[in-house]
XYZ file of C-alpha atoms in Angstrom:
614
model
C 55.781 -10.307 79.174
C 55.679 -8.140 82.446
C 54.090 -5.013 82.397
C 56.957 -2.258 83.799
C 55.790 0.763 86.458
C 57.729 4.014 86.678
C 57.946 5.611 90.375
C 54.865 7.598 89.646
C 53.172 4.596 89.329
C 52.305 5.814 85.329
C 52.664 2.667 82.826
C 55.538 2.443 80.808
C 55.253 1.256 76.980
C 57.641 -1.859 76.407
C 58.503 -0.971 73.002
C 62.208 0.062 72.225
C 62.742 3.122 71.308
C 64.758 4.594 68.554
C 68.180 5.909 69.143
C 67.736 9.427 67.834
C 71.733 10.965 66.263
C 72.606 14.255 67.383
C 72.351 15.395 63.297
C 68.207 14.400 63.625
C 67.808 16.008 66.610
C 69.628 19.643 65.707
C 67.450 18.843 62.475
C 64.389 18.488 64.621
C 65.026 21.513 66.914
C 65.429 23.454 63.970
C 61.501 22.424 62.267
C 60.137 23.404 65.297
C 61.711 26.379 65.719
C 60.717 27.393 62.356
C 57.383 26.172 62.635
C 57.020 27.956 66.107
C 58.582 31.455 63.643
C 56.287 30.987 60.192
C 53.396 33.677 60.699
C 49.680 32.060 60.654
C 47.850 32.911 57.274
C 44.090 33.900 57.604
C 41.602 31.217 56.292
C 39.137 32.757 54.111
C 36.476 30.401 51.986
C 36.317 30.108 48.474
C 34.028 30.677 46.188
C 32.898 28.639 42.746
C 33.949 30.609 39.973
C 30.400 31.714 38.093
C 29.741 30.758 34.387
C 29.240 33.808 31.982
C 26.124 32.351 31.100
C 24.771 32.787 35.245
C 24.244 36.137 35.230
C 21.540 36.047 32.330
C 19.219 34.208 34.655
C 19.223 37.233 37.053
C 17.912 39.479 34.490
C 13.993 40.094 34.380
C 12.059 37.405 32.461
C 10.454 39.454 29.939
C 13.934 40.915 28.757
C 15.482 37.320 29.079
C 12.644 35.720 27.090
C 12.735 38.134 24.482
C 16.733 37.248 23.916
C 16.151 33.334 24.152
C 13.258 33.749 21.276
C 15.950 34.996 18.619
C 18.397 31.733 19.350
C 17.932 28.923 16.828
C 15.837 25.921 18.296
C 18.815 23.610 18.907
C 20.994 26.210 20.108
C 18.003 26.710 23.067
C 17.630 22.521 23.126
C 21.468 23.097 24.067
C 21.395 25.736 26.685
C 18.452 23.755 28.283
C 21.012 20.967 28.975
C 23.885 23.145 30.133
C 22.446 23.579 34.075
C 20.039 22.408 36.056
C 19.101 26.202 36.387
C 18.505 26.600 32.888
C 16.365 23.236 32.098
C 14.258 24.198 35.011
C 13.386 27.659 33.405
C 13.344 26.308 29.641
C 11.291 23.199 30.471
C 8.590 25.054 32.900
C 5.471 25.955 30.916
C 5.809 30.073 31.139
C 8.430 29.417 28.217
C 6.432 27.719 25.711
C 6.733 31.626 23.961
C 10.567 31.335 23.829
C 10.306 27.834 22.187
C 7.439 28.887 19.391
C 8.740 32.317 18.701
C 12.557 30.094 18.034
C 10.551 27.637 15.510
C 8.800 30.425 13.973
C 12.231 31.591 12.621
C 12.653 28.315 10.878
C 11.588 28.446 7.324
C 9.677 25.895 5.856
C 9.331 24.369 9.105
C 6.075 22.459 9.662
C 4.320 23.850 12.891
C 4.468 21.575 16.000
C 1.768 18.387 15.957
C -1.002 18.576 18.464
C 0.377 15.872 21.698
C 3.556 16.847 21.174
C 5.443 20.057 22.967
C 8.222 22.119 21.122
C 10.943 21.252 23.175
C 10.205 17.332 21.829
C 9.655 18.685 18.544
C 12.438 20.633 18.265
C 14.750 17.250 19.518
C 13.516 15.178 17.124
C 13.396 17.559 13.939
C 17.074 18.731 14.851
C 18.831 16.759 17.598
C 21.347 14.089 15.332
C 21.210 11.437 18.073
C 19.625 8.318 18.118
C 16.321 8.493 20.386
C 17.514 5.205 21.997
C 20.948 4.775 21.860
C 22.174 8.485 21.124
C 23.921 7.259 18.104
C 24.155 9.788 15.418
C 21.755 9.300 12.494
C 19.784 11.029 10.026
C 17.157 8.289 10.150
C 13.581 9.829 11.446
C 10.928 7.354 11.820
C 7.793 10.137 11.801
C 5.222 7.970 12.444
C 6.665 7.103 15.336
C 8.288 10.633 16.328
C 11.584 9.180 16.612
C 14.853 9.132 15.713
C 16.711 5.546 15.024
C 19.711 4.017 13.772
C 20.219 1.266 11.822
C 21.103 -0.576 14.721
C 17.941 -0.183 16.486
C 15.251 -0.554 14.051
C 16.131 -4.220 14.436
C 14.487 -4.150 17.704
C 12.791 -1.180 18.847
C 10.777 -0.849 14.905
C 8.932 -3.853 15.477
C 7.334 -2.855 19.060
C 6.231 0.696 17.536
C 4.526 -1.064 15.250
C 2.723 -3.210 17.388
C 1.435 0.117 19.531
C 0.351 1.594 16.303
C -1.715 -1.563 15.530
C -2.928 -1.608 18.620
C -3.809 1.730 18.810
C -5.978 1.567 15.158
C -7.716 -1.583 15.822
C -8.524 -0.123 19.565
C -10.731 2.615 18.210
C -12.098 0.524 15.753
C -10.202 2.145 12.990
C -12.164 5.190 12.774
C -10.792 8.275 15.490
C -7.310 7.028 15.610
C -5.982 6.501 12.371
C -7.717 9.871 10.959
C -5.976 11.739 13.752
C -2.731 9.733 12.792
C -2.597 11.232 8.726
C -3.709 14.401 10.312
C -1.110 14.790 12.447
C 2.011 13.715 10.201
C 0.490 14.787 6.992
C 1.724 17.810 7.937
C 5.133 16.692 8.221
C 6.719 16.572 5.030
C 10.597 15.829 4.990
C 11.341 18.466 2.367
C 10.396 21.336 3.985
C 12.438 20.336 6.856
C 15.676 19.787 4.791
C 14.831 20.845 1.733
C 18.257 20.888 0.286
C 19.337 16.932 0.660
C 20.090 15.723 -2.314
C 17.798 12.649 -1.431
C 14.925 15.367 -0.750
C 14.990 16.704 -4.287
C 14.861 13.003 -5.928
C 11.621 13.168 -3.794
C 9.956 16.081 -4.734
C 11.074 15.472 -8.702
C 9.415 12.716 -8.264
C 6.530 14.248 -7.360
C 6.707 16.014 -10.450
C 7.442 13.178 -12.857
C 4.020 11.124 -11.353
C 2.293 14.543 -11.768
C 3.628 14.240 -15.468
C 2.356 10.601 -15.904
C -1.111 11.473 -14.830
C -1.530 13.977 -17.779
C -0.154 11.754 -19.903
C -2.473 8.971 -18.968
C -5.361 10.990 -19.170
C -4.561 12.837 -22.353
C -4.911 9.399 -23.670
C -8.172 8.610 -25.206
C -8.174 5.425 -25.466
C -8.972 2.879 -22.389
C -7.365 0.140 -23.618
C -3.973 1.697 -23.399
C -1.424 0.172 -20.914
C 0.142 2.629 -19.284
C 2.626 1.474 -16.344
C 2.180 2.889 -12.757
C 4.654 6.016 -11.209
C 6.886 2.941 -9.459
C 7.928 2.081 -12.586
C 7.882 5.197 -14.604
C 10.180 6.895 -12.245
C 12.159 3.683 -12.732
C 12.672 4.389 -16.312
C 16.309 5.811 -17.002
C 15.674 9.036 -18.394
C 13.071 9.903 -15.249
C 16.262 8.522 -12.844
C 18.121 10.674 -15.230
C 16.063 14.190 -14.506
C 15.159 13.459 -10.977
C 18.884 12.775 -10.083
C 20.589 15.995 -11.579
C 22.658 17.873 -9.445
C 21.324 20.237 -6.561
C 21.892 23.175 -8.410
C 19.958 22.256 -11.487
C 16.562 23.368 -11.468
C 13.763 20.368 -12.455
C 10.243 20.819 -12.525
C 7.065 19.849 -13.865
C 8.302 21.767 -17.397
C 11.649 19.585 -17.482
C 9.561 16.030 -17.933
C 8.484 17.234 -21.321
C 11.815 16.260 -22.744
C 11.027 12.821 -22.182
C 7.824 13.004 -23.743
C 9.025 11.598 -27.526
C 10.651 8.683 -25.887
C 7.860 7.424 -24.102
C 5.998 5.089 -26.604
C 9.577 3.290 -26.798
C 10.035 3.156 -23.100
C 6.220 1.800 -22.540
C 6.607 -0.395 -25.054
C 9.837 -1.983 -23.925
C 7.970 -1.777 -20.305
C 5.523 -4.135 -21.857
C 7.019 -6.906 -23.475
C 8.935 -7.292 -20.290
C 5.477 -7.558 -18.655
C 4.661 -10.241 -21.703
C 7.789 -12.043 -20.977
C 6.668 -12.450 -17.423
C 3.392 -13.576 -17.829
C 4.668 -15.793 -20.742
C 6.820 -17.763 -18.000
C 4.015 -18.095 -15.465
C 1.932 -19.428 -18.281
C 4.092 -22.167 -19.513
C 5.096 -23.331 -15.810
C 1.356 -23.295 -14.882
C -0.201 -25.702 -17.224
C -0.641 -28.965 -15.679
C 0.611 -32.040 -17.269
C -2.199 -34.275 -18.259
C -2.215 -38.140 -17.984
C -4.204 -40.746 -20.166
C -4.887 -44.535 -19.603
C -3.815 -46.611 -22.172
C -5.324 -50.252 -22.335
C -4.887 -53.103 -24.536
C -5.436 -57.013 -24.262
C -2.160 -59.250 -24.090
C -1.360 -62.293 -25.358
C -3.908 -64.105 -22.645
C -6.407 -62.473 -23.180
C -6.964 -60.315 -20.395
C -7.216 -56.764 -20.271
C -4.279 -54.593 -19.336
C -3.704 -50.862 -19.010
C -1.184 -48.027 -17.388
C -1.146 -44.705 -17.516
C 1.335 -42.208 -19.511
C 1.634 -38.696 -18.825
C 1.872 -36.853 -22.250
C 4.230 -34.269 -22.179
C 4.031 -30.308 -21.092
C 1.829 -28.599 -23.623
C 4.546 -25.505 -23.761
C 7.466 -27.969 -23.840
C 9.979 -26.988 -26.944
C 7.901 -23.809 -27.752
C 9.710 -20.850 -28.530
C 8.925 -17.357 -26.630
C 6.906 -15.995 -29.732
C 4.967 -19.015 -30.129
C 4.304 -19.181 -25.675
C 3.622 -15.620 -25.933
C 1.071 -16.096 -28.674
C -0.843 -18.753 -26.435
C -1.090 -15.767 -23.442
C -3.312 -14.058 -26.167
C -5.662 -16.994 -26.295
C -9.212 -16.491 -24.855
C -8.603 -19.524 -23.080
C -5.422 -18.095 -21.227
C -7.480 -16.841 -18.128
C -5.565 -15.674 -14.744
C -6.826 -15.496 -11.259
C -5.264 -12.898 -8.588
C -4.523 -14.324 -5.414
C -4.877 -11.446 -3.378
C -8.225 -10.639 -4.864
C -9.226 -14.174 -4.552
C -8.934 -14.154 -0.593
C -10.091 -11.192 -0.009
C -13.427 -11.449 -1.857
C -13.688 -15.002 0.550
C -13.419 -12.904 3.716
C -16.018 -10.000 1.882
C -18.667 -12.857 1.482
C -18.509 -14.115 4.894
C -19.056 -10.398 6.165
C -21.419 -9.032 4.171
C -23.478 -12.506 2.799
C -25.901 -11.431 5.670
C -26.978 -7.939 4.164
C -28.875 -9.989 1.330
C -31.986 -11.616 0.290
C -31.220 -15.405 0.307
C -32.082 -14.822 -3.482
C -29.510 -11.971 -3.994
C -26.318 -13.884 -1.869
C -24.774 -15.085 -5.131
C -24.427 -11.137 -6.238
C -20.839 -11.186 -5.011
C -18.627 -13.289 -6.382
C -15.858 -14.833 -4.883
C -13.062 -14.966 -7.601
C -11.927 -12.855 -10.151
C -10.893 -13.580 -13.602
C -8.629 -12.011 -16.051
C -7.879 -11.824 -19.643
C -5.016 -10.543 -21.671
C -4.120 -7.933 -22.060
C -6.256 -6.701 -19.091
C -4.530 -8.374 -16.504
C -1.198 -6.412 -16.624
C -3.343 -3.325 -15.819
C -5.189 -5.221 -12.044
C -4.241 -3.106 -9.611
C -3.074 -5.621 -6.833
C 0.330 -6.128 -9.594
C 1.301 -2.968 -8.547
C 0.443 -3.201 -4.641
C 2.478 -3.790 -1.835
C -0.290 -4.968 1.226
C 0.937 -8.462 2.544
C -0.911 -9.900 5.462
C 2.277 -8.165 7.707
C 1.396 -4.706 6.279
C -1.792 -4.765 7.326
C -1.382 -5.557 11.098
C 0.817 -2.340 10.919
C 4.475 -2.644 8.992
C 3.336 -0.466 6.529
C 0.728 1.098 7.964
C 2.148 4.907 7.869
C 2.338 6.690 4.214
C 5.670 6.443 2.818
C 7.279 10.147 1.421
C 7.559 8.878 -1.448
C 4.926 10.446 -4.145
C 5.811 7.110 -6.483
C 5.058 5.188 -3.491
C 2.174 7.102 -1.212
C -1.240 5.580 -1.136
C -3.417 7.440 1.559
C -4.531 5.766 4.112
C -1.238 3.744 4.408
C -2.984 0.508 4.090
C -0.317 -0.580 1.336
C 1.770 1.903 -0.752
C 2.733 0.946 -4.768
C 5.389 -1.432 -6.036
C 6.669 -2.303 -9.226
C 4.495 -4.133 -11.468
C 4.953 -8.089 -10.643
C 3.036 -11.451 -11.969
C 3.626 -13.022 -8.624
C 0.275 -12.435 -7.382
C -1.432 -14.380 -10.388
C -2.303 -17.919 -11.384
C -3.279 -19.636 -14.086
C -7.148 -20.205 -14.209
C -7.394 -23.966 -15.664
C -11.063 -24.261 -14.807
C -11.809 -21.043 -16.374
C -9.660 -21.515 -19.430
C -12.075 -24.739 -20.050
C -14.966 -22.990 -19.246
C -14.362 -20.767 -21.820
C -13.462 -22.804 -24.360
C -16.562 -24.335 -24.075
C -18.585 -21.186 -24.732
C -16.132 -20.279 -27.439
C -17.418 -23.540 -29.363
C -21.129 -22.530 -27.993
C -19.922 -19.127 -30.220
C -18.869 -21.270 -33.077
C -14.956 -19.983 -32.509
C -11.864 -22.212 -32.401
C -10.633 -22.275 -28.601
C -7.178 -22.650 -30.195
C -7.411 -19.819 -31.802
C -9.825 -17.424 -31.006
C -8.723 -14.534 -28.978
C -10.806 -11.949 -26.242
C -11.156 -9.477 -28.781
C -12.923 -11.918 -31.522
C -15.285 -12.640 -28.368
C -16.042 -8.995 -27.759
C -16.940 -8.126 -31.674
C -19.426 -10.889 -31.353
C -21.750 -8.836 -28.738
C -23.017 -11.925 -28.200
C -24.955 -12.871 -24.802
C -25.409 -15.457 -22.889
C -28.527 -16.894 -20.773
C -27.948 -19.625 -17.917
C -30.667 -22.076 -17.913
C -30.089 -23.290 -14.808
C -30.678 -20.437 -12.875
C -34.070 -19.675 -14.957
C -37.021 -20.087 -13.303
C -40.007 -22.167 -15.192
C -42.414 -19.106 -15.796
C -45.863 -21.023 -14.889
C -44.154 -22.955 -12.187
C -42.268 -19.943 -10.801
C -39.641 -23.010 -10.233
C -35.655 -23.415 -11.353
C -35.997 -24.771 -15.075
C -34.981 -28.327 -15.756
C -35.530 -28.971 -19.230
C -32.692 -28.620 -21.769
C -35.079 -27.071 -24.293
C -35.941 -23.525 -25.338
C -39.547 -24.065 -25.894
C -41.012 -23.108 -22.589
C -41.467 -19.283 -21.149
C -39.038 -18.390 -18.381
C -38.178 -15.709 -16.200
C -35.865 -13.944 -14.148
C -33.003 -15.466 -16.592
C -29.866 -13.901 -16.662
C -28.376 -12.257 -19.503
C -24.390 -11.832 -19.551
C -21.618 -11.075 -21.667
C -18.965 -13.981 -22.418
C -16.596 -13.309 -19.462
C -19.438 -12.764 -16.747
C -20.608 -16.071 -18.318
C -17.202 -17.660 -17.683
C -17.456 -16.626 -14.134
C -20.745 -17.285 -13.173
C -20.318 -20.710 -14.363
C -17.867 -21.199 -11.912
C -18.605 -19.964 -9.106
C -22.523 -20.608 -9.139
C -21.951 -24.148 -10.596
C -18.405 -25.457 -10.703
C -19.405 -28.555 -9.142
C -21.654 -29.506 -12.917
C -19.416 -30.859 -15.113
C -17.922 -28.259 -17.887
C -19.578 -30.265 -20.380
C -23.186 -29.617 -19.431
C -22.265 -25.848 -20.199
C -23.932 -26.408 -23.623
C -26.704 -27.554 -22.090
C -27.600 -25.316 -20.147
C -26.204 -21.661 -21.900
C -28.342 -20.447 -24.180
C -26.453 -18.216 -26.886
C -28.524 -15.033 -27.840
C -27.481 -12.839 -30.937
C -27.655 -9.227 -30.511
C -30.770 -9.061 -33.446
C -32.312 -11.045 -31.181
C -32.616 -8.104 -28.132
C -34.390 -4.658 -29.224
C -33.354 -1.449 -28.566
C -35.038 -0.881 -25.462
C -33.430 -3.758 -23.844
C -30.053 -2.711 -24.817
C -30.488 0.314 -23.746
C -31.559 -0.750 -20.091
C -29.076 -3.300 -20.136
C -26.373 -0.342 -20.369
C -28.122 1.524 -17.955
C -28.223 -0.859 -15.476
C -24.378 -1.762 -16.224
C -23.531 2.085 -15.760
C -25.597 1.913 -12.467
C -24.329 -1.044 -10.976
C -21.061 -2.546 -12.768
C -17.775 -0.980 -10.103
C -15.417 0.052 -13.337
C -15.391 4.199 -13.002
C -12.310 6.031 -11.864
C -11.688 9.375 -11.247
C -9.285 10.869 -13.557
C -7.994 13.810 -11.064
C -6.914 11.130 -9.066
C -5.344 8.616 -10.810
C -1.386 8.115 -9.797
C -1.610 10.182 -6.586
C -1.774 8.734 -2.837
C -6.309 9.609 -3.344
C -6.644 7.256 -5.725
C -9.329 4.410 -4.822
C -10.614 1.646 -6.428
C -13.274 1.746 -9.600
C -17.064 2.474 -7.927
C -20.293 2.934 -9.436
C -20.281 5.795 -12.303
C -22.642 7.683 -9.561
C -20.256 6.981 -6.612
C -17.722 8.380 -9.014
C -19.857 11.526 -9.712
C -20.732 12.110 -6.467
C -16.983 11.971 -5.679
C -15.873 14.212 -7.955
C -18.795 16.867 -6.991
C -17.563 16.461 -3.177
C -13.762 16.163 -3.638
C -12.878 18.658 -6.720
C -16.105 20.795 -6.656
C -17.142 19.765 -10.450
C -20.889 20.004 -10.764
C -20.781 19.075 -14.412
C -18.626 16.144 -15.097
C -17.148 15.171 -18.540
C -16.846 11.810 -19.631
C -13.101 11.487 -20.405
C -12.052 14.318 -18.701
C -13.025 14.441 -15.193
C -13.917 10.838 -15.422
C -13.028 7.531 -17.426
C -13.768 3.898 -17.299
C -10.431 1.290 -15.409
C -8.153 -0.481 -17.740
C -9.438 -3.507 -16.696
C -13.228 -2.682 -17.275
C -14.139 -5.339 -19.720
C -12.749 -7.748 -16.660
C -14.328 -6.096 -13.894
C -18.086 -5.947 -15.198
C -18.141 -9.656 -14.503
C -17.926 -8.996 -10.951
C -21.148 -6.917 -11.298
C -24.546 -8.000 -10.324
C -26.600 -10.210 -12.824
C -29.086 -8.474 -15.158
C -32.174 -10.448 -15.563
C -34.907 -10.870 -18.226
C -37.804 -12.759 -18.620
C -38.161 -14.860 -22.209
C -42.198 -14.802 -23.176
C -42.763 -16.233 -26.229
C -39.457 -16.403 -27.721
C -39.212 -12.706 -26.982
C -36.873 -10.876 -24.465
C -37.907 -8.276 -22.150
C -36.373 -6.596 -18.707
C -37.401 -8.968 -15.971
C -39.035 -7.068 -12.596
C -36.170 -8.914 -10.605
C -33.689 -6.185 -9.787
C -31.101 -5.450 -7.366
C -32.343 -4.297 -3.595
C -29.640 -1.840 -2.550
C -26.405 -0.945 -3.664
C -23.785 -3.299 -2.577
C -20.833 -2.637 -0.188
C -18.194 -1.205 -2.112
C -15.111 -3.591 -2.375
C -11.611 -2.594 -2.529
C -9.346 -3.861 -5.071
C -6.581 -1.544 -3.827
């Protein structure tokens, strides 16, 4: 297309232009004119409209701190998050007074843990949203110092953990985890929201365990089974009491109604117990197998074998449950079991070569011991101890300090039947002149009867392990043992002898046969040495420990409840499971001169490291 030129030489556009009606153009005339008329309107710029809240922040900072202390702490968490203006001056450190005189006003509120500041604090005791996904929930992980859902614990839980593990095992589990109950002992969930209904079943629980310790220790006698506060607190008239409305008051005085129905309830608690061991007795026994041979019609020798059938097999629950009485019914925990492996390894270098077989291995119960072993009513799988339930659980039924496990409900799980054992002993029980198939723990005990291994004599002229099978020759350093320590030293010092040479080599000693000087040091050095005292101030709360010595446990009750003068059976009291646990203690020894007894010079060099059961 050509380009077209006007006469000025300008260039003219191509385009066509519009044909413009004589109505537009009076139309357009008459916009400009008016536009050309309207009067020009001065520009003036505007302003934000303030918030109310602006003009506190020009006021002096003494006044305006002084007004901010009075607000409630999450009304100030709030106005921190309003403006940039005001989380600058809330968050700086000159207002740390603001935030502490605002949780002052808080009743009941625990005071702010050190490595922590009160604006976090106050977010995590009072902010409703999730720490990690801002959900709302009223789930506070304290050990942690946050706030998650169900949603998150999933996921996020099982990292925290692995911090807090780290963390203990990185100082060697001595700084960090003291800091740790320190810290969040002091952060109790009832004095934060002490009127939850869920709060309340906590602290009457507190009250009902409080009620089954003086209950266990008004009783007298030892042998009584008494269940741990899991399971009282289980019992429906506890639920009953600890579940009453808010309004109704329930304290220590209220459990006292319960106190005529408690032989029933412990005694129902038991046979439930018997039941349960019943079961893991009569699935435990092996089936046994004998060859049968004969000679055929040829002449030549034939045989199979035939399994006879399950002992227990067509027995009814009375006549199973009157086997688990047996003396020959013995049980082995698991837990206990393992962990006494791992002790030996560690500690088999603190002794003499002559002292190494002081700590035993396994441990072996009777009935109706065994339902009082502490591990029954433990919760401290492998997990738990790399760090799931490493933090002490607000629950006074529950709390165990140090967090290393926390209490269950009483459980046979953890136990196994002891075959070896059970044949051990009836061997000694026909060394005792008792019927294995009859004869019971308790017709043991009223024996007093004692037991010497041979085997571990030494010749007293030779100064050499005796070999002969008679009693004529002088020996020394012989140990002396009641029936069950006899049963267990058998088996772990020589479990590899057939049971049959017990006989042989256990010599059974009547109780004429020891004077009273050497029953007298033999209790002595039983009180010194065997690990079956307990505290009785501490039994069913989180400082209960494990039976120690009888002067750990005096030395313990001097240091930890200021008792100079203990009383036996009232400040302190031998375990349940006593006549059990002396066969985990060291050997006594005595030398045998002339067919006379006497305390051998062979003793014990230190005390041993103090093992755990809990």
């Amino acid at each position: 297309m050509e380009t077209e030129f006007n006469t000025s030489g300008a260039r003219r556009s191509t385009r066509k232009r519009r044909k413009v009606s004589s109505t537009d153009a009076s139309e357009q005339t008459v916009t400009q004119e008016q536009t050309v008329e309207a009067p020009t309107k001065e520009f003036r710029p505007t302003r934000k409209r303030k918030g109310k809240l602006n003009s506190l922040l020009s006021m002096p900072l003494d006044i305006l701190f002084e007004i901010l202390g009075h607000l409630k702490p999450y009304d100030l968490l709030r106005l921190a998050r309003t403006t940039k203006d005001f989380r600058r001056l809330l968050m700086s450190k000159s207002s740390i007074s603001v935030w502490k005189a605002s949780l002052r006003e808080v009743p009941g509120l625990p005071p702010c843990p050190p490595g922590m500041t009160e604006p976090a604090w106050t977010n995590l005791v009072f902010s409703p949203q999730c720490t990690y996904c801002l959900a709302t929930t009223r789930n506070i992980e304290w050990r942690f110092r946050a706030r998650v859902c169900k949603s998150c614990s999933k996921t996020v839980l099982g990292n925290l953990r692995d911090r807090l593990y780290a963390s203990y095992f990185l100082f060697d589990g001595q700084e960090e985890p003291e800091t740790l109950e320190d810290r969040f002992q002091r952060l109790p969930l009832m004095s934060l929201i002490a009127n939850r209904p869920d709060t309340l079943v906590l602290k009457r629980k507190g009250f009902a365990v409080q009620f089954l310790r003086l209950y266990r220790n008004r009783s007298v006698n030892v042998a009584d089974i008494i269940p741990d506060g899991v399971d009282f607190c289980n019992f429906e008239p506890v639920q009953e009491l600890c579940r009453r409305p808010v309004e109704v008051e329930v304290n220590l005085d209220s459990f006292a109604a319960i106190l005529p129905l408690l032989p029933d309830l412990i005694h129902a608690w038991r046979e439930k117990a018997d039941e349960s061991l019943a079961a893991l007795l009569k699935k435990s026994v092996p089936r046994t197998r004998e060859v049968v041979s004969w000679v055929d019609e040829d002449n030549e020798l034939c045989s199979r074998v035939e399994w006879k059938p399950i002992p227990y097999d067509g027995m009814t629950n009375a006549q199973v449950l009157g086997k688990l009485k047996l003396a020959t019914a013995a049980f082995t925990c698991n837990i206990c079991t393992i962990r006494r492996r791992y002790y030996d390894a560690i500690f088999e270098p603190w002794y003499d070569s002559d002292d190494s077989d002081e700590v035993s291995n396994s441990q072996i119960f009777f009935y109706p011991q065994v339902i009082s072993h502490a591990c029954l009513t433990r919760d401290e799988s492998v997990v738990d101890w790399i760090g799931w339930e490493f933090y002490e659980t607000l629950d006074p039924s529950l709390s165990l300090k140090g967090g290393l496990s926390k209490r269950c409900s009483w459980s046979s799980s953890r136990l196994s039947l002891d075959v070896q054992a059970g044949n051990i002993v009836a061997e000694i029980l026909q060394l005792a002149e008792l019927d294995p198939a009859t004869a019971t723990p308790h017709d043991m005990d009223e024996l007093h009867l004692r037991f010497a291994c041979l085997r571990c004599s030494k010749d007293a002229d030779e100064s050499e392990p005796y070999q002969d099978d008679s009693y004529e020759r002088d020996m020394t350093d012989m140990p002396l043992m009641k029936w069950r320590q006899a049963v267990k030293h058998y088996k772990d010092s020589h479990g590899g002898y057939s049971v049959k040479d017990l006989r042989k080599y256990f010599m059974k000693i009547e109780g004429i046969q020891l004077d009273d000087d050497l029953k007298a040091a033999e209790a002595d050095y039983r009180n010194q040495w065997d690990a079956v005292w307990q505290c009785m101030h501490c039994r069913d709360t989180p400082q209960e420990k494990s039976p120690s010595t009888l002067r750990k446990a005096l030395e313990h009750i001097r240091t930890s409840h200021s008792i100079t003068s203990s009383v036996l059976n009232t400040d302190y009291c031998k375990h349940p499971t006593h006549l059990d646990l002396e066969s985990s203690g060291p050997l006594f020894c005595v030398s045998y001169i002339a067919g006379d007894f006497s305390v051998a010079d062979r003793q014990p060099a230190d005390d041993p490291p103090s093992f755990s059961l809990f």
